[in-house]
Each structure stands twice: as C-alpha cells, then as structure tokens.
Tab-separated table of C-alpha atoms in Angstrom:
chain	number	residue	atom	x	y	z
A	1	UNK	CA	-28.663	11.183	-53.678
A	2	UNK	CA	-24.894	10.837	-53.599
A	3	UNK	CA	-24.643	13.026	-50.475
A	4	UNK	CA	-27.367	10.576	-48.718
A	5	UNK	CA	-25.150	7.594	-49.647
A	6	UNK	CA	-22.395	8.766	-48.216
A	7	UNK	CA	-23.753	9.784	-45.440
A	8	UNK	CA	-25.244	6.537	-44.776
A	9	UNK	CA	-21.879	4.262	-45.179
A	10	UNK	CA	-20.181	7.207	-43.371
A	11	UNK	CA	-23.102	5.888	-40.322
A	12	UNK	CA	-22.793	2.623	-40.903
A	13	UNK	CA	-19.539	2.486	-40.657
A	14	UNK	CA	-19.283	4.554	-37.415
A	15	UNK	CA	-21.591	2.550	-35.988
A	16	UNK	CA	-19.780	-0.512	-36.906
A	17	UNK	CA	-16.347	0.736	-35.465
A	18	UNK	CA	-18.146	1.806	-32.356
A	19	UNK	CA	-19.872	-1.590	-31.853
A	20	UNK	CA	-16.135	-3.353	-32.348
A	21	UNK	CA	-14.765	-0.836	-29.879
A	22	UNK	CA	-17.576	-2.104	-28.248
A	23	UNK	CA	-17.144	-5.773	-28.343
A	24	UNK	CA	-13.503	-5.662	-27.655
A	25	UNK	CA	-14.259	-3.813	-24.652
A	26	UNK	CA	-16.519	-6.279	-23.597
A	27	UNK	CA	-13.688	-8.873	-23.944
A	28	UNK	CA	-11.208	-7.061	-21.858
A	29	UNK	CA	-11.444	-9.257	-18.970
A	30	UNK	CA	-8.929	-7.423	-17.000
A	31	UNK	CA	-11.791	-4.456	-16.884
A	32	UNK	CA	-14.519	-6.180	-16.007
A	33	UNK	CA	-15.717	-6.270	-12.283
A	34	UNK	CA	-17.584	-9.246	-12.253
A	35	UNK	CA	-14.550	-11.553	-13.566
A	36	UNK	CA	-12.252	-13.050	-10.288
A	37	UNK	CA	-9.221	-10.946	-9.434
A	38	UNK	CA	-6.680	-13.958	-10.266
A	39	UNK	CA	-8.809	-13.462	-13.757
A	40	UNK	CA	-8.497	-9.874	-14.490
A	41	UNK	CA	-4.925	-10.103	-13.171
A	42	UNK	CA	-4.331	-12.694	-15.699
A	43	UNK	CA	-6.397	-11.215	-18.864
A	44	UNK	CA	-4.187	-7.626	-17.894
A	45	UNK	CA	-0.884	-9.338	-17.561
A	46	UNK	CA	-1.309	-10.887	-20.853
A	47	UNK	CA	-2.013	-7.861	-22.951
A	48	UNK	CA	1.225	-5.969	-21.342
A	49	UNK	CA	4.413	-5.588	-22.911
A	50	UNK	CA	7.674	-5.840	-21.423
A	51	UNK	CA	7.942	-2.601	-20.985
A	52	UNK	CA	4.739	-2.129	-19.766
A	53	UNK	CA	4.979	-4.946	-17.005
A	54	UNK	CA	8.938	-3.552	-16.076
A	55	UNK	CA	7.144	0.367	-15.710
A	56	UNK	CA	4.320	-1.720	-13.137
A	57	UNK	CA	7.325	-2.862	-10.840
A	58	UNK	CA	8.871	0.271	-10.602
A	59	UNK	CA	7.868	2.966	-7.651
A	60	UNK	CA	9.821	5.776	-7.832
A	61	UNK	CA	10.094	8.692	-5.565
A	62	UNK	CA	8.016	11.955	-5.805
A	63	UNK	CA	10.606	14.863	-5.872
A	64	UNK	CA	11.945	12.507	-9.445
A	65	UNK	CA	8.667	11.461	-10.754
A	66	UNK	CA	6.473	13.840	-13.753
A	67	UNK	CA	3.461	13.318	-15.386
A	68	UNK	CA	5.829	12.761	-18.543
A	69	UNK	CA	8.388	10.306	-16.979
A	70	UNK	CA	5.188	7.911	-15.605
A	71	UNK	CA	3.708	8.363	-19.380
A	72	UNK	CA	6.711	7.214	-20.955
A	73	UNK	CA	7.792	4.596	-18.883
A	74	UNK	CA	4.523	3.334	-17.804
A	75	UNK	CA	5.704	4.010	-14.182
A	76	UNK	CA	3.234	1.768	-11.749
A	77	UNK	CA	3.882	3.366	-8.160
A	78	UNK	CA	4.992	6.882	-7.004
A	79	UNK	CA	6.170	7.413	-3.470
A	80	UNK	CA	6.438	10.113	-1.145
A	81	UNK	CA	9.258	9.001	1.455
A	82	UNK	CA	9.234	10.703	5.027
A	83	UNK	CA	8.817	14.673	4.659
A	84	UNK	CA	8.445	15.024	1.032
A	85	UNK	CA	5.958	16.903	-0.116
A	86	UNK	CA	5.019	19.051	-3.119
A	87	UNK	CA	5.825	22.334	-2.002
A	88	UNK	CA	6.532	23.817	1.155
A	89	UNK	CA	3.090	23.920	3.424
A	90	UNK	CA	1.831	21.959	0.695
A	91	UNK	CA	-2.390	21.702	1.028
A	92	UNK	CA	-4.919	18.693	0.284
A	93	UNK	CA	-5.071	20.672	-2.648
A	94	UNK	CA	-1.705	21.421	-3.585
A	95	UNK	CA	-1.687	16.947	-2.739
A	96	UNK	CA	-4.711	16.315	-4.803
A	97	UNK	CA	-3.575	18.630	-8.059
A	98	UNK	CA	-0.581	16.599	-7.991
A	99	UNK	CA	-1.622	13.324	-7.377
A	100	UNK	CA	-4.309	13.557	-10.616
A	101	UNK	CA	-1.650	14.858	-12.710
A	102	UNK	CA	0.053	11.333	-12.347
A	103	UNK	CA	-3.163	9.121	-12.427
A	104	UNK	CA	-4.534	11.310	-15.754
A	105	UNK	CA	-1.942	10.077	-18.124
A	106	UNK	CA	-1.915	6.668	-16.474
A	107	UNK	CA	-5.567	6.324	-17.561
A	108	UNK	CA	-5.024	7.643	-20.555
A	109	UNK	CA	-2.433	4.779	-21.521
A	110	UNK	CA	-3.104	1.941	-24.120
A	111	UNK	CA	-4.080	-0.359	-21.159
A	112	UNK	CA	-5.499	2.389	-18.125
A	113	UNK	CA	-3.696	1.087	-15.446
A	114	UNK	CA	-4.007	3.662	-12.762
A	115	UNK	CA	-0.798	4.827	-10.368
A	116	UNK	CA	-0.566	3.813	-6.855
A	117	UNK	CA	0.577	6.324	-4.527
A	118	UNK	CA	1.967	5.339	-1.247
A	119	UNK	CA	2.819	7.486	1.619
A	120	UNK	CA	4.080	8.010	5.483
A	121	UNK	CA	0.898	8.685	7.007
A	122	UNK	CA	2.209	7.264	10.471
A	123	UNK	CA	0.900	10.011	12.676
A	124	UNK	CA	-2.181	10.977	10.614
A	125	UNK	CA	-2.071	12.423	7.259
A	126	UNK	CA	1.179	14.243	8.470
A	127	UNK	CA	3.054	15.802	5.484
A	128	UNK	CA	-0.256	17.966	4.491
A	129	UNK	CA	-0.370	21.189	6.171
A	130	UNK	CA	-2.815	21.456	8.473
A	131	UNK	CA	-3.957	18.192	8.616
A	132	UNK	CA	-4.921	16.047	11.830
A	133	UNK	CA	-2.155	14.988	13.358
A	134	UNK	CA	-2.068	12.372	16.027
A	135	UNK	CA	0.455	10.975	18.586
A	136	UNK	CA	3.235	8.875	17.429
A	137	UNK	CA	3.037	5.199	18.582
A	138	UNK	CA	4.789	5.042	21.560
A	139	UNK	CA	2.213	7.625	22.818
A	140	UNK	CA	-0.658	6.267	21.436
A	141	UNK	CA	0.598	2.806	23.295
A	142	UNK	CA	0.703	4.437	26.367
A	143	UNK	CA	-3.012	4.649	26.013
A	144	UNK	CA	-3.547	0.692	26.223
A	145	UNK	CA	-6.340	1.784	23.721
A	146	UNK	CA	-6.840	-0.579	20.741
A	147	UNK	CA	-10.059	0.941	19.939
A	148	UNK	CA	-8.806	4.769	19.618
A	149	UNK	CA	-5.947	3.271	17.790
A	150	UNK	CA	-8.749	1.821	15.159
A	151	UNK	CA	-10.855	5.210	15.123
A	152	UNK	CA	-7.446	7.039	14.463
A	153	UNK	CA	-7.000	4.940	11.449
A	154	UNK	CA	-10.381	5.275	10.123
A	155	UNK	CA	-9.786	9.155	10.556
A	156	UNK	CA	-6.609	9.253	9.158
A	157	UNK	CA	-7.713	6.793	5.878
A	158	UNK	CA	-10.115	9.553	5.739
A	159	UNK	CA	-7.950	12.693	5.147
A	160	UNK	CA	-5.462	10.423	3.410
A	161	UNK	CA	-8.211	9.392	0.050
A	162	UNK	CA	-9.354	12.623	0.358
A	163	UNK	CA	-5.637	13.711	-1.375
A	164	UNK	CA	-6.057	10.865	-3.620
A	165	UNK	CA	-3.725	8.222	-2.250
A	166	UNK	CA	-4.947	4.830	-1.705
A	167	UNK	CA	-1.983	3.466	0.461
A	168	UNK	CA	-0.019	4.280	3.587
A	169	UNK	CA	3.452	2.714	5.084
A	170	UNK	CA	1.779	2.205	8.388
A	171	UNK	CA	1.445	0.646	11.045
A	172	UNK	CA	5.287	0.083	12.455
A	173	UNK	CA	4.848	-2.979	14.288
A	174	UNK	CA	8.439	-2.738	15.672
A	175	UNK	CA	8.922	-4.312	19.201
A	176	UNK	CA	11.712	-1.355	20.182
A	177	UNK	CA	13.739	-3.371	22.915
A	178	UNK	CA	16.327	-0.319	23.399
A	179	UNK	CA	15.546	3.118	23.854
A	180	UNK	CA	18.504	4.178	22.395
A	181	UNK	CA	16.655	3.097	18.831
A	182	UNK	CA	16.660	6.188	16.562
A	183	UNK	CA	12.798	4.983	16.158
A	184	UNK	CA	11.554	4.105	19.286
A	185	UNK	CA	9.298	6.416	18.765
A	186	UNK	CA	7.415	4.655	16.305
A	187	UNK	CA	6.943	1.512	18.219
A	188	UNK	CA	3.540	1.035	20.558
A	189	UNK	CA	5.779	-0.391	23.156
A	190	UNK	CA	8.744	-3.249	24.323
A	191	UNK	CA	5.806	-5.603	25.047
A	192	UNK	CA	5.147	-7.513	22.136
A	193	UNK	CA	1.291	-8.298	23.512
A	194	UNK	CA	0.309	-4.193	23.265
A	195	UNK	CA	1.889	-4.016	20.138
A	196	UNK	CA	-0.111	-6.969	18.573
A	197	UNK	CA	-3.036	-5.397	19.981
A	198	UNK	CA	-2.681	-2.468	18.522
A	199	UNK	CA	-2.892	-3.769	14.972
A	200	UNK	CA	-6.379	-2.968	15.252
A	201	UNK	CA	-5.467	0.021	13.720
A	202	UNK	CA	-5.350	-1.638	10.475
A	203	UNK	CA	-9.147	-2.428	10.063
A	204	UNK	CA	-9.313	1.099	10.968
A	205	UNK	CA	-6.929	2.450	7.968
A	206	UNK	CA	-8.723	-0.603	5.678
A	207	UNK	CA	-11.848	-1.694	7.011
A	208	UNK	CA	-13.775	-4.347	8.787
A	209	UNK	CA	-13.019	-7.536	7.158
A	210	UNK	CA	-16.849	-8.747	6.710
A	211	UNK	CA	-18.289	-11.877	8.445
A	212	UNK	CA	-18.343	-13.734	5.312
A	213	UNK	CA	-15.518	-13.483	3.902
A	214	UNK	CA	-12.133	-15.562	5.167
A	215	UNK	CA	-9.829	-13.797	7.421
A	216	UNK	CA	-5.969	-13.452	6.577
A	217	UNK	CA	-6.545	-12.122	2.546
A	218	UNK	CA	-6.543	-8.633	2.216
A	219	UNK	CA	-9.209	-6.765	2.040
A	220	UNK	CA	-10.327	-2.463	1.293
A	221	UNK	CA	-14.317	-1.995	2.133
A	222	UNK	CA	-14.231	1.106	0.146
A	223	UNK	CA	-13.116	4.327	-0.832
A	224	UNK	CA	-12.766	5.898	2.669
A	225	UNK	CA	-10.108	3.440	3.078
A	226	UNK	CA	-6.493	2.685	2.439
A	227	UNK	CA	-4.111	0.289	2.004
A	228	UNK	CA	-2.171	-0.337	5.187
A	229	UNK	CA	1.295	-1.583	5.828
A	230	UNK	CA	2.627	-3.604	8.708
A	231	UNK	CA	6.386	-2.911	8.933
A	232	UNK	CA	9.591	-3.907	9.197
A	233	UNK	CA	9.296	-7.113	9.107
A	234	UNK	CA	11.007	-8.350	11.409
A	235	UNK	CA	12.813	-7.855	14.506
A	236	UNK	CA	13.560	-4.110	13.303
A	237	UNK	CA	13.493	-3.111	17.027
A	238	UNK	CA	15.666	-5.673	18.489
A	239	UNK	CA	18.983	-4.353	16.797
A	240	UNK	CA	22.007	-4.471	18.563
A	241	UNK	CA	22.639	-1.410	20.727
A	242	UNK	CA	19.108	0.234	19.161
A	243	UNK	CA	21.465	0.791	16.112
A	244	UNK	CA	18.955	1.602	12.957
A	245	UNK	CA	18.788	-0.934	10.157
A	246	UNK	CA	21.912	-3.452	12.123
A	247	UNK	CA	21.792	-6.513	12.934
A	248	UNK	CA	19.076	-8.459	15.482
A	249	UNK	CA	20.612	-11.229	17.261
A	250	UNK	CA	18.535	-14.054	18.535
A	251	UNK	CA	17.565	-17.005	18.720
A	252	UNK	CA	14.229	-18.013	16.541
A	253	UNK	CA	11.968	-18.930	19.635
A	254	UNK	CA	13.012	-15.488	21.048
A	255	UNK	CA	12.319	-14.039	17.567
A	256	UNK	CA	9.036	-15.891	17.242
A	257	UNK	CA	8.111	-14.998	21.202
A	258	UNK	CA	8.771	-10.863	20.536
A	259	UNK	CA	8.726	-9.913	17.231
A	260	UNK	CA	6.336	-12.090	15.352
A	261	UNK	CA	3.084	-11.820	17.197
A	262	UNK	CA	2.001	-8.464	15.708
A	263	UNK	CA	2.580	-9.542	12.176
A	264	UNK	CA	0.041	-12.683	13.507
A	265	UNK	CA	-2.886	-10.186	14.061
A	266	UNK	CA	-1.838	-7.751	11.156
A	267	UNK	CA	-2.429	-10.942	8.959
A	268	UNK	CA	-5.400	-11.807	10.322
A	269	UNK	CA	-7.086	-8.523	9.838
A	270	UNK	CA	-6.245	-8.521	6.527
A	271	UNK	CA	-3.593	-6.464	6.669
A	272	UNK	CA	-2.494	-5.275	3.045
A	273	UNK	CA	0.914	-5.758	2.585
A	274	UNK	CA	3.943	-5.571	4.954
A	275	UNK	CA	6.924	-3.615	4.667
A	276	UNK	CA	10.558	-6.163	4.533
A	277	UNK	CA	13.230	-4.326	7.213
A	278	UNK	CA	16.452	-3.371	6.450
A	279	UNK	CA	18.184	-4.602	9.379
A	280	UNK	CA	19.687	-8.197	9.382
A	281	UNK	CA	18.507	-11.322	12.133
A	282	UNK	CA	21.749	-13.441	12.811
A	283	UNK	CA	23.752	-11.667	10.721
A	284	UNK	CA	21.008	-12.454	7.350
A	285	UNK	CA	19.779	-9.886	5.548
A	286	UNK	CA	15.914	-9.904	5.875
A	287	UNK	CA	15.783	-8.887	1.984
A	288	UNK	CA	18.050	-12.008	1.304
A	289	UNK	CA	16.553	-14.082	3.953
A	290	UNK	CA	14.692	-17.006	1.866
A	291	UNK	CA	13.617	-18.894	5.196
A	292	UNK	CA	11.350	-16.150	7.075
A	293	UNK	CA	10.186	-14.244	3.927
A	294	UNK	CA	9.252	-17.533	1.738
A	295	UNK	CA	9.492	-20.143	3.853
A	296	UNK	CA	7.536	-18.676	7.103
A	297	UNK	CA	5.531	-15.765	6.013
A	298	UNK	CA	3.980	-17.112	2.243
A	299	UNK	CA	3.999	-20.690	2.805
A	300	UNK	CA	3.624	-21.002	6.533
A	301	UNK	CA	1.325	-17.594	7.174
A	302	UNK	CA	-0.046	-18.348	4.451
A	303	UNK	CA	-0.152	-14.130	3.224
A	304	UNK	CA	-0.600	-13.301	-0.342
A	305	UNK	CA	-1.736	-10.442	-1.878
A	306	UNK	CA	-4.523	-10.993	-4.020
C-alpha cells in the first residue's frame, strides 16, 4: 500500500510539473506564432539578460566561431566572409554538418534563440564545391534580363537553405562609374536604370511579396528562401579614381540621380536588409553619416526591419 502511495504522489506530481512546464510555455509569448512580431520581439527581449542580448548583437566570423564559443557567449550571428569555407572543397554536407553544430546548442539555450548564418552567395551558392555557379553581375547585366536575374535567385536561395543558411550578402547594387574599381565586377552596370531593374533578383532570393500584404516591409515566403541584402549603401561605385572603400564625391542630386534608385526598388520588394558601405560621400563616413542612414533611409524610405 505504501509502494502505491508513492507511486501515486510520485504521478501526481509529474504530472503537475509537466502541466507548469506546460503553462509557462504557453505564456512564452516570444514562441508563439500567432502573437505579432513587434510582440514576440518584445515578450523575448524581456526575458534576456545582458549578456544574452550583447551575445544577439554580435556576428562573428566562421574560421573564429565553435559550437562552445556561441554556447557560452550566446553568440547571435556567424559569418562566412568571401572564400571561407569549412575545409578545403568543402560539400553541402561538409556546410550543413557545420552549420547544425552552431544552431544545436543555440536551441538548446535557456531561451532557444536559433543562429543566423549569413554568407557571400553573390554568384550562386559559390564557396560550396560543386555548386551552381552563375555569372557575376556585370555579366548577368549584360543580359538586360531582369527575369533570369529573379530565376537565378530563386535557384541560388535554393542550394543556399539547402546548407542551412537563411541569409545572403547579395545583391551589390553598386553603380561602378570607373572601371578601374577593384569590384566592377560586381556591379550590373554604370547605368543606374539596369541596375534598379535588376533588383528583381531579390524576390527571387526572398520571394514574391503577396498581393495583400504592403510593399516596402520585408518579407521570406518560406523555407526555399533567403534573406537578401542590397549593398553598399551608397555610392560604393562612384569612388574617386575606382579606389575601393574611398571617398564618393558629389553632389546629393547627382547622388540621388545614380546611386539611389536601386535601393528604391530593393525597398520596395521587400528587400531584407541592406548592407552600410565603407567608402565615404563628401568626405562623411557612410557608417557615421546620421543624414542618409537615419534621416533618408528610416525616416524618409521609410525601411525597417520587422
């Protein structure tokens, strides 16, 4: 009889814990899909601690980043920066292994925030060995082909889940005004009207924003689909003397006239997030430049990520 006893409050007591477990997970907003985003954001944000919420604004590159490292410092964001990769002739695989090694103890955390893993996939999915690679911009531009340039992205958002990454640093939007730019290359061409139409890319790499739902927020239709980029915003390709990352000089009609437009359409599609240059307009900084990054492109473009 004493067995049965204990055997029942040993029950009852499970079942008790497990409902609790249960009801608190019910009341993690931040984990429910039907809440709003601004909700869950909220309800997540207020359960982190400093730590936590410092290891969610960090992104750190892959060749420095461990399973152990994003465990202990709650690490938000790994990177892979142009041409680094795993191993050499590293496979989907080889990607994949890698990429779940990071996002296993993220979701094991107190909180399960998952990793975000970004990556150059400006050509295709072109640091994976023996994946499809396309042209670079300035030959896909040649093609005067907006709607290739979308299927390309819907191919390449393909290959790029498919090694568990959700987010690429493309497209380059870069007007390149002087071939003697060290990435020409990457730019669809000097005529700022090709380039903006060749953002349509972007609902290639993300998706068809759908008919009801407003245009200019970001926006993923699935998990086929990545995160784009539109970068380097702006005037990246206007340096002086095509000199990489130096300094754009012109006036703001001129800037507004060439550079701007494709950051115009890249907004409208939804376009992700956008990439802030490292070059300097009128001798500014675009990192330290308050006016265009504030003033023009939250408040006047109205584009927030959500």
């Amino acid at each position: 009889m004493a067995k049965i006893s204990i055997l029942f409050v040993g029950l009852w007591l499970l079942v008790n814990w497990a409902g609790l477990l249960d009801a608190e997970h019910m009341n993690m907003k931040y984990k429910d899909p039907k809440q709003s985003i601004d909700t869950r954001v909220e309800d997540l944000v207020s359960r982190m601690t400093l730590e936590e919420k410092i290891g969610q604004m960090l992104q750190i590159e892959r060749k420095y980043a461990s399973a152990d490292l994003v465990k202990k410092y709650f690490i938000g964001s790994v990177m892979s920066e142009g041409g680094s990769i795993p191993v050499p002739q590293a496979s989907a695989e080889t990607w994949i292994n890698m990429v779940n090694e990071f996002q296993k103890v993220a979701l094991s955390s107190r909180l399960g925030i998952p990793v975000f893993y970004g990556i150059d996939a400006v050509h295709g999915h072109n640091t994976v060995y023996k994946a499809t690679i396309f042209p670079h911009n300035i030959g896909l531009g040649a093609t005067r082909d907006p709607e290739l340039v979308k299927r390309i992205g819907a191919a390449t958002a393909l290959e790029v889940r498919a090694t568990g990454i959700q987010y690429v640093y493309a497209p380059c939007i870069a007007v390149c005004r002087d071939p003697r730019w060290g990435r020409c290359y990457e730019s669809y061409s000097e005529d700022p009207k090709l380039v903006q139409a060749m953002t349509e890319i972007i609902p290639g790499l993300q998706g068809d924003i759908p008919d009801n739902l407003p245009k200019s927020v970001p926006f993923i239709s699935g998990k086929e689909k990545v995160l784009a980029c539109a970068k380097h915003y702006v005037g990246d390709g206007g340096t002086i003397n095509g000199i990489d990352e130096n300094n754009t000089v012109i006036d703001r009609d001129g800037l507004m006239r060439i550079h701007m437009p494709g950051y115009f359409s890249s907004i409208s599609k939804g376009v992700a997030t956008i990439m802030v240059s490292y070059s300097s307009w009128n001798g500014v900084k675009m990192h330290a430049n308050h006016d265009l990054i504030t003033g023009f492109l939250k408040n006047t473009l109205h584009f927030k990520v959500k």
